[in-house]
Amino acid sequence: MANEPPLSIYQQKLDLMGSTNHHHFPQRLATFLNPVAKTLHEPAPISKPTKQPNPHFNFKQWRHPPAKWAKWVDQMARKHSTVWKQSGIFNPIMSSIYKTPCNPNIISTLSHFWTPQTNTFVFPWGEATLTLEDVMILGGFSVVGDSVNDGSVALIPDLAGKVEKMNRFRSELVRSKSKKASHSKWMQMFMTDTNEQEHEQEHVGFLALWLSRFVFPSGDQDSVGKHVIPIAVRLSQGVKLALAPAVLAYIYHNLTKLKEQCVDSSYSNLKSSSCVNLLGPFQLVQIWVYERFPVVGPKRPNELRPGEPRLARWHSLNSNAGLPLFHSHMISLESFIWRPYAVDLQNWKQPLYYQDSEQIISDSLVLDDDLQSFIRFIAPCELNGLGCKAEYHPHRVAMQFGFDQDIPGDDLSGYEFCKFGKFFVPSRSFQPGVSKRYYDWWKNVDRKCVENEQDSWLGERVNASVECGNFEQENCDKKCDSEFVEDEFDDILVSLKKICNATKRKIDALKESCVGAPQSKKEKLGSGLGNEASGVIIVD
């Protein structure tokens, strides 16, 4: 066993291939991500919802840019953009000036499908999840580089001195009346006209605030934490850090917490203070929905201007759809886009691994950052965040990378990432499918039971939303799901408008049919319709 070669990152073989919603499975050459299950006995994941969800949301760390933040970003970019590109943080910093309004209906519906055992969303049609590719493209965070948990900064005297100096500035604010290094006070301290000697100090202060607010916030949502200062110092020196794995670990951790607090909590706790303290850039989850389920997102995304990050497509936009619409499309495979980034988009530069033809690349070649990132996208690993860890299983969602899907295996013992001799890059136009045995494996799960429980969840979600709307009248400082109720009233209003307009058309038709009729007949018809019959107006 010890002499066996390490498991390849992918495998190719002739297999019966098709789609999860069709019954035709012709044979063709398929490319699967490893590890693949050896038997059909491994259980399929089931997103089994509990009843009586708590819809009361208070997203404490849904962060928006503070006042003057865009101005400070512009000032710093003119001085330090070269260093930012070297350290892989130019795109995420530029993305931080855009605002993504929170939509609780999207987040609550999506969290309903989250399965912590696999770190995937388990829909009736299959699995999907946020991947390292999503974090890189939507957030701009680098996948390659040194670990954020690397403690080497303490071993370098010059860097350790910079960390100590920033900690002294932080201690000054902590000793002030506010008792913390608040974001506003921090900006006042560092966002000033400085001389050349103080530029570096301002730069580190800027990066510390950016990390605390948009990347690795601490439990105190409005405070610059000590944990980000060593990272800020390293980034200011042009050290390239792999922020994406740490960010994704935070997102997985928060999705699990959200599932526990907002879906699995009992209805009896509805009137308690159910705050969800989200760590990391959780806005990426909502933007992931917009990219993957475009039918439920804003109808007209913003057009990107040259040089803008992809996140700018959704700046200040929100979806007007109600919770039932979100739910109905999330359980429909036809609504899901497996590879949204493979489609050309004006003024957005695709990563270099999206080519018109497939590629087989040896690790002996000198690879650019895009191809190095792609290798990490498709390799299972453990994600190390700041204070949390999470398992990353891209082989469960292989179709998101253009690979075919087989039954995902759980045995990673023979999987050594560093020993891959070559890897496969699908063409951007390839339409992946599922193996016949995956189709049979997934079909054997009692999906009808799951869908019935989902319908029950949705019905109780409606009732809970109405109840929560009544509760909000008594507790105005609490924000809940009244938006959902308003959306439902809008739907009812539209239906009533249609009924009114149809009724008026019928009345008009009746009047026209009476033209030329004896006056007594007209009077009789008018009296039958009532005094206000002629006063029906079109509602628009």
XYZ file of C-alpha atoms in Angstrom:
540
model
C 0.000 0.000 0.000
C 2.846 2.411 0.820
C 4.285 2.096 -2.696
C 1.027 2.914 -4.487
C 1.178 6.089 -6.609
C -0.786 9.078 -5.325
C -4.301 9.564 -6.627
C -4.496 11.762 -9.721
C -6.456 14.986 -9.538
C -8.773 13.672 -12.286
C -9.574 10.519 -14.220
C -10.902 9.873 -17.710
C -12.849 6.812 -18.862
C -15.635 5.697 -21.166
C -18.900 5.837 -19.265
C -22.653 6.182 -19.694
C -23.260 9.905 -19.415
C -26.356 12.085 -19.351
C -28.224 14.684 -17.308
C -29.968 14.540 -13.941
C -33.272 15.496 -15.597
C -33.106 13.139 -18.616
C -33.185 9.358 -19.007
C -30.873 9.048 -22.016
C -27.296 7.959 -21.217
C -25.120 7.351 -24.297
C -21.505 6.280 -23.852
C -18.730 8.859 -24.200
C -15.355 9.762 -22.737
C -15.955 11.372 -19.337
C -13.579 13.379 -17.128
C -14.222 13.165 -13.380
C -12.624 14.853 -10.393
C -11.171 12.523 -7.783
C -11.870 11.040 -5.370
C -14.705 9.040 -6.940
C -16.636 6.557 -4.807
C -15.841 2.924 -5.564
C -19.333 1.656 -4.759
C -22.926 2.861 -4.641
C -23.126 2.325 -0.904
C -21.951 5.765 0.131
C -25.041 7.692 1.279
C -26.258 10.620 -0.757
C -26.526 13.864 1.234
C -30.017 14.960 2.140
C -30.832 18.518 3.111
C -33.533 17.633 5.598
C -35.129 20.837 6.830
C -36.562 21.131 10.294
C -39.938 22.710 10.813
C -40.824 26.017 12.400
C -37.883 28.117 11.231
C -37.062 31.390 12.913
C -37.153 34.109 10.242
C -35.930 36.930 12.478
C -32.735 38.304 10.931
C -30.338 40.907 12.175
C -27.170 40.649 10.113
C -24.794 42.582 12.336
C -21.813 42.361 10.019
C -23.357 43.018 6.626
C -20.750 45.644 5.960
C -21.093 48.675 3.710
C -18.342 51.196 2.915
C -18.040 53.896 5.613
C -18.163 57.585 4.808
C -15.081 58.823 2.953
C -13.940 55.235 2.340
C -13.999 55.598 -1.459
C -11.933 58.780 -1.162
C -9.351 57.042 1.004
C -9.192 54.070 -1.376
C -8.546 56.457 -4.259
C -5.796 58.256 -2.364
C -4.079 55.017 -1.358
C -4.435 53.450 -4.823
C -2.536 56.320 -6.416
C 0.372 55.661 -4.066
C 0.313 51.915 -3.526
C -1.501 50.183 -6.425
C 1.741 48.536 -7.583
C 2.274 46.977 -4.148
C -1.382 45.902 -3.994
C -1.091 44.057 -7.308
C 2.109 42.399 -6.124
C 0.438 41.179 -2.922
C -2.808 40.175 -4.691
C -5.132 42.633 -2.941
C -5.762 45.265 -5.621
C -9.063 43.752 -6.798
C -10.612 43.082 -3.355
C -9.692 46.572 -2.141
C -11.263 48.167 -5.215
C -14.333 45.938 -4.724
C -14.797 47.271 -1.179
C -16.163 50.616 -2.432
C -19.288 48.933 -3.844
C -22.449 48.348 -1.849
C -24.548 45.173 -1.861
C -27.947 45.675 -0.139
C -28.857 42.750 2.087
C -31.806 40.583 1.000
C -32.860 38.434 3.999
C -35.223 36.333 1.858
C -32.368 35.159 -0.351
C -30.087 34.357 2.558
C -32.767 32.559 4.589
C -33.926 30.481 1.613
C -30.398 29.506 0.647
C -29.364 28.625 4.198
C -32.278 26.186 4.262
C -30.383 23.991 1.743
C -26.974 24.186 3.456
C -25.498 20.875 4.661
C -22.568 21.282 7.108
C -21.467 17.652 6.690
C -20.458 18.320 3.060
C -20.222 22.153 3.029
C -22.540 22.188 0.036
C -26.066 23.300 -0.779
C -28.079 20.116 -1.331
C -30.906 20.860 -3.743
C -33.392 18.253 -5.041
C -31.459 18.189 -8.337
C -27.925 17.882 -6.887
C -25.193 19.674 -4.974
C -23.639 23.114 -5.483
C -21.563 25.422 -3.331
C -19.386 28.520 -3.152
C -15.921 27.540 -4.303
C -12.496 29.127 -4.284
C -13.217 30.257 -7.844
C -16.297 32.184 -6.694
C -14.320 33.877 -3.929
C -11.542 34.798 -6.357
C -13.798 36.134 -9.123
C -16.558 37.775 -7.085
C -14.412 39.030 -4.200
C -11.084 39.430 -5.979
C -9.193 37.481 -3.285
C -6.059 35.592 -4.287
C -6.014 31.800 -4.156
C -2.220 31.522 -4.421
C 0.359 32.889 -2.029
C 1.509 32.424 1.562
C -0.926 31.386 4.266
C -2.499 34.137 6.366
C -1.707 31.987 9.418
C 2.018 32.053 8.726
C 3.673 33.437 11.851
C 6.959 34.326 10.156
C 6.347 38.051 10.667
C 7.307 37.655 14.324
C 10.714 36.259 13.270
C 11.668 39.257 11.122
C 12.818 42.151 13.350
C 11.852 44.911 10.921
C 8.302 43.572 10.416
C 7.874 42.769 14.098
C 8.756 46.376 14.909
C 6.074 47.653 12.519
C 3.488 45.369 14.147
C 4.441 46.597 17.603
C 4.165 50.234 16.512
C 0.655 49.697 15.088
C -0.399 47.921 18.257
C 0.651 50.988 20.241
C -1.621 53.170 18.094
C -4.428 50.708 18.701
C -3.788 50.721 22.463
C -4.167 54.505 22.513
C -7.691 54.212 21.133
C -8.562 51.343 23.462
C -7.594 53.544 26.430
C -9.830 56.357 25.169
C -13.417 56.998 26.251
C -14.814 54.632 23.585
C -12.715 51.738 24.989
C -12.020 50.342 21.512
C -10.241 51.087 18.259
C -13.426 51.986 16.390
C -13.355 52.262 12.615
C -14.286 55.946 12.641
C -11.568 56.858 15.169
C -9.056 54.741 13.268
C -9.809 56.643 10.044
C -9.404 59.955 11.847
C -6.030 58.807 13.161
C -4.565 57.629 9.837
C -6.483 59.385 7.057
C -4.563 62.630 7.214
C -2.151 64.588 5.047
C 1.125 62.885 5.897
C 4.707 63.472 4.916
C 6.790 60.899 3.065
C 8.016 59.264 6.273
C 4.443 58.677 7.427
C 3.125 57.251 4.142
C 4.011 53.691 5.101
C 2.387 54.100 8.500
C -0.820 55.363 6.877
C -0.704 52.486 4.406
C -0.549 49.865 7.161
C -3.358 51.657 9.026
C -5.474 51.653 5.871
C -4.899 47.936 5.282
C -5.692 47.126 8.916
C -9.058 48.872 8.639
C -9.815 47.204 5.296
C -9.038 43.766 6.739
C -11.056 44.400 9.912
C -14.125 45.709 8.140
C -14.321 43.730 4.916
C -12.234 40.561 5.254
C -11.567 39.294 8.797
C -13.806 41.199 11.235
C -13.609 40.351 14.916
C -16.530 39.724 17.250
C -16.762 43.470 17.861
C -18.104 44.576 14.497
C -16.803 48.163 14.709
C -13.307 47.607 16.015
C -9.905 47.115 14.400
C -8.623 43.851 15.860
C -5.051 42.927 16.758
C -5.370 39.777 14.642
C -5.230 41.725 11.354
C -2.212 43.921 12.071
C 0.487 41.306 11.246
C -1.370 40.541 8.006
C -1.592 44.255 7.151
C 2.157 44.661 7.702
C 2.997 41.743 5.417
C 0.659 42.980 2.680
C 2.145 46.480 2.878
C 5.524 44.933 2.042
C 4.203 43.283 -1.125
C 3.985 39.761 0.351
C 1.424 37.751 -1.622
C -1.113 36.094 0.668
C -3.737 33.493 -0.209
C -6.727 35.280 1.339
C -9.364 33.295 -0.584
C -9.069 30.021 1.414
C -9.366 31.878 4.718
C -12.336 33.904 3.448
C -14.121 30.765 2.200
C -13.527 29.042 5.543
C -15.288 32.010 7.202
C -18.193 31.785 4.750
C -18.652 28.040 5.316
C -18.484 28.598 9.078
C -21.127 31.317 8.895
C -23.447 29.319 6.656
C -23.374 26.549 9.235
C -24.061 29.027 12.038
C -26.858 30.584 9.999
C -28.414 27.173 9.405
C -28.327 26.444 13.120
C -29.642 29.811 14.300
C -32.166 30.759 11.628
C -33.452 27.491 10.218
C -33.109 24.941 12.981
C -34.196 27.265 15.794
C -37.644 26.727 17.205
C -40.607 28.961 16.548
C -40.955 29.501 20.272
C -37.784 31.598 20.134
C -39.180 33.903 17.441
C -39.604 36.863 19.784
C -36.166 36.509 21.312
C -33.180 38.505 20.094
C -31.961 36.301 17.207
C -28.967 38.193 15.874
C -26.646 36.555 13.392
C -23.118 37.878 13.734
C -21.601 37.138 10.319
C -17.821 37.124 9.957
C -16.090 37.774 6.661
C -17.479 39.149 3.385
C -20.821 37.316 3.524
C -22.159 39.535 0.725
C -20.440 37.107 -1.630
C -23.104 34.519 -0.790
C -25.880 36.772 -2.070
C -23.908 37.728 -5.175
C -23.277 34.010 -5.777
C -27.057 33.565 -5.946
C -27.365 36.431 -8.444
C -24.693 34.859 -10.669
C -25.913 31.267 -10.385
C -29.697 31.894 -10.273
C -30.002 34.982 -12.510
C -33.772 34.579 -12.813
C -34.236 35.623 -9.156
C -31.650 38.410 -9.135
C -31.931 42.062 -10.158
C -33.431 42.261 -13.634
C -30.802 44.571 -15.100
C -27.272 44.229 -13.716
C -25.059 47.263 -14.048
C -22.884 47.447 -17.130
C -19.234 47.126 -16.209
C -16.956 49.999 -17.082
C -13.357 49.268 -18.126
C -11.301 48.173 -15.137
C -14.236 47.614 -12.763
C -14.399 44.354 -10.768
C -17.195 41.899 -11.477
C -18.791 42.806 -8.147
C -19.713 46.208 -9.617
C -22.460 44.521 -11.677
C -24.582 44.356 -8.521
C -23.693 47.696 -6.901
C -26.726 49.093 -4.994
C -29.079 46.586 -6.683
C -31.528 44.267 -4.957
C -34.072 41.695 -6.046
C -37.794 42.415 -5.693
C -38.801 38.753 -5.853
C -40.551 37.174 -2.862
C -39.523 34.132 -0.893
C -41.790 31.633 -2.754
C -40.149 32.631 -6.046
C -36.651 32.193 -4.611
C -37.587 28.784 -3.280
C -39.253 27.580 -6.484
C -36.238 28.472 -8.616
C -33.665 27.047 -6.214
C -35.308 23.630 -6.405
C -35.311 23.800 -10.215
C -32.199 22.660 -12.106
C -33.202 24.791 -15.112
C -32.672 27.960 -13.052
C -29.072 27.148 -12.104
C -26.046 28.254 -14.159
C -23.153 25.834 -13.726
C -20.425 28.022 -15.290
C -21.451 31.705 -15.331
C -17.847 32.919 -15.623
C -17.281 31.020 -18.870
C -19.672 33.404 -20.648
C -18.207 36.523 -22.250
C -19.046 39.729 -20.408
C -18.312 43.185 -21.731
C -15.380 44.961 -20.048
C -14.560 41.927 -17.874
C -11.410 39.908 -18.432
C -11.884 36.165 -18.099
C -9.220 34.102 -16.308
C -6.785 32.439 -18.712
C -8.017 28.908 -17.966
C -11.225 29.644 -19.915
C -10.070 28.609 -23.390
C -11.956 27.463 -26.494
C -10.293 24.020 -26.369
C -9.468 21.681 -23.488
C -5.913 21.526 -22.128
C -3.747 18.925 -20.393
C -0.984 20.744 -18.538
C 2.085 19.314 -16.826
C 3.195 20.645 -13.473
C 6.717 20.861 -14.878
C 5.669 23.968 -16.779
C 5.914 27.443 -15.300
C 2.272 28.236 -14.581
C 0.745 31.699 -14.300
C -1.433 32.654 -11.336
C -4.658 31.770 -13.158
C -3.621 28.170 -13.851
C -2.128 27.757 -10.383
C -5.441 28.993 -8.996
C -7.386 26.533 -11.149
C -5.412 23.610 -9.702
C -6.370 24.742 -6.213
C -10.019 25.214 -7.224
C -10.379 21.520 -8.070
C -8.270 19.938 -5.295
C -9.933 18.862 -2.013
C -8.241 20.370 1.016
C -8.754 21.847 4.450
C -9.369 25.591 4.446
C -7.632 27.420 7.278
C -9.267 30.661 8.332
C -8.489 32.879 11.286
C -9.955 30.888 14.151
C -11.879 28.408 12.012
C -11.292 25.535 9.599
C -13.501 23.929 6.966
C -13.338 21.002 4.555
C -13.308 21.910 0.851
C -14.821 19.264 -1.446
C -14.824 20.465 -5.082
C -15.274 16.900 -6.364
C -18.856 17.051 -5.065
C -19.626 19.988 -7.387
C -17.382 19.063 -10.338
C -19.789 20.482 -12.928
C -19.113 23.991 -11.592
C -15.586 23.620 -13.018
C -16.602 21.986 -16.303
C -15.921 18.394 -15.185
C -18.380 15.503 -15.328
C -19.957 14.353 -12.069
C -19.649 10.881 -10.601
C -20.508 9.717 -7.093
C -18.122 11.697 -4.844
C -15.858 9.629 -2.626
C -15.011 10.424 0.974
C -11.629 8.691 1.241
C -8.869 11.287 0.808
C -6.125 9.155 2.340
C -4.330 8.550 -0.969
C -4.736 12.112 -2.149
C -1.518 14.128 -2.233
C -1.906 17.533 -3.825
C 1.815 18.236 -4.179
C 2.443 15.111 -6.306
C 0.092 15.765 -9.228
C 2.006 15.225 -12.459
C -0.550 16.829 -14.755
C -4.039 18.229 -14.739
C -6.923 18.715 -17.127
C -8.595 22.033 -17.972
C -12.004 21.685 -19.738
C -12.915 24.003 -22.584
C -15.208 26.837 -21.600
C -17.942 25.626 -23.997
C -18.054 22.034 -22.685
C -21.394 20.979 -21.207
C -20.658 18.545 -18.357
C -23.018 15.748 -17.374
C -23.525 13.030 -14.760
C -22.745 9.339 -14.916
C -25.545 6.801 -15.039
C -24.543 5.451 -11.670
C -24.601 8.956 -10.159
C -28.092 9.392 -11.617
C -29.238 6.114 -10.039
C -27.537 6.967 -6.724
C -29.188 10.370 -6.510
C -32.565 9.072 -7.674
C -32.656 6.440 -4.926
C -32.714 9.112 -2.253
C -36.242 9.754 -1.035
C -36.460 13.134 -2.780
C -40.245 13.219 -2.561
C -40.013 13.224 1.216
C -37.473 16.038 1.109
C -39.571 18.130 -1.276
C -42.665 17.649 0.876
C -40.753 18.846 3.919
C -39.483 21.803 1.902
C -43.068 22.694 1.001
C -43.972 22.438 4.669
C -40.995 24.656 5.517
C -42.148 27.232 2.977
C -45.708 27.273 4.319
C -44.565 27.748 7.888
C -42.094 30.373 6.682
C -45.046 32.377 5.334
C -46.936 32.109 8.611
C -43.858 32.979 10.632
C -43.203 36.001 8.436
C -46.686 37.353 9.101
C -46.261 36.724 12.822
C -42.869 38.413 12.766
C -44.378 41.373 10.923
C -46.903 41.819 13.735
C -44.146 41.524 16.324
C -42.116 44.268 14.623
C -44.880 46.797 15.303
C -44.203 46.343 19.010
C -40.404 46.282 18.675
C -39.415 48.853 16.103
C -35.697 48.395 16.758
C -35.881 44.849 15.394
C -35.678 44.202 11.678
C -37.460 41.131 10.405
C -39.113 39.683 7.350
C -41.793 42.302 6.756
C -40.255 42.717 3.304
C -41.560 39.268 2.462
C -45.084 40.209 3.523
C -44.893 43.352 1.401
C -43.787 41.307 -1.596
C -46.761 38.986 -1.140
C -49.154 41.950 -0.903
C -47.619 43.280 -4.129
C -48.374 39.972 -5.830
C -51.971 40.088 -4.583
C -52.314 43.696 -5.738
C -51.145 42.767 -9.221
C -53.781 40.004 -9.343
C -56.498 42.415 -8.224
C -55.451 44.901 -10.887
C -55.797 42.221 -13.536
C -59.269 41.318 -12.243
C -60.337 44.992 -12.258
C -59.105 45.546 -15.800
C -60.728 42.356 -17.062
C -64.007 43.370 -15.398
C -63.935 46.785 -17.047
C -63.317 45.222 -20.463
C -66.357 42.984 -20.003
C -68.503 45.949 -18.946
C -67.321 47.945 -21.977
C -68.181 45.006 -24.202
C -71.652 44.815 -22.707
C -72.171 48.557 -23.253
C -71.094 48.310 -26.874
C -73.461 45.400 -27.461
C -76.294 47.610 -26.247
C -75.631 50.420 -28.741
C -78.807 50.963 -30.703
C -80.909 49.011 -28.234
C -84.168 50.507 -26.874
C -83.627 53.042 -24.059
C -85.567 50.943 -21.558
C -83.191 48.039 -22.133
C -80.160 50.245 -21.513
C -81.664 51.582 -18.286
C -82.440 48.031 -17.149
C -78.850 46.938 -17.854
C -77.466 49.968 -15.988
C -79.610 49.316 -12.966
C -78.460 45.694 -12.910
C -74.797 46.732 -12.832
C -75.240 49.277 -10.066
C -74.722 53.032 -9.909
C -70.920 52.789 -10.055
C -70.708 50.443 -13.024
C -69.580 53.203 -15.349
C -67.029 54.389 -12.836
C -64.690 51.373 -13.058
C -61.228 52.633 -13.997
C -58.105 50.875 -15.209
C -55.554 50.417 -12.456
C -51.939 50.611 -13.552
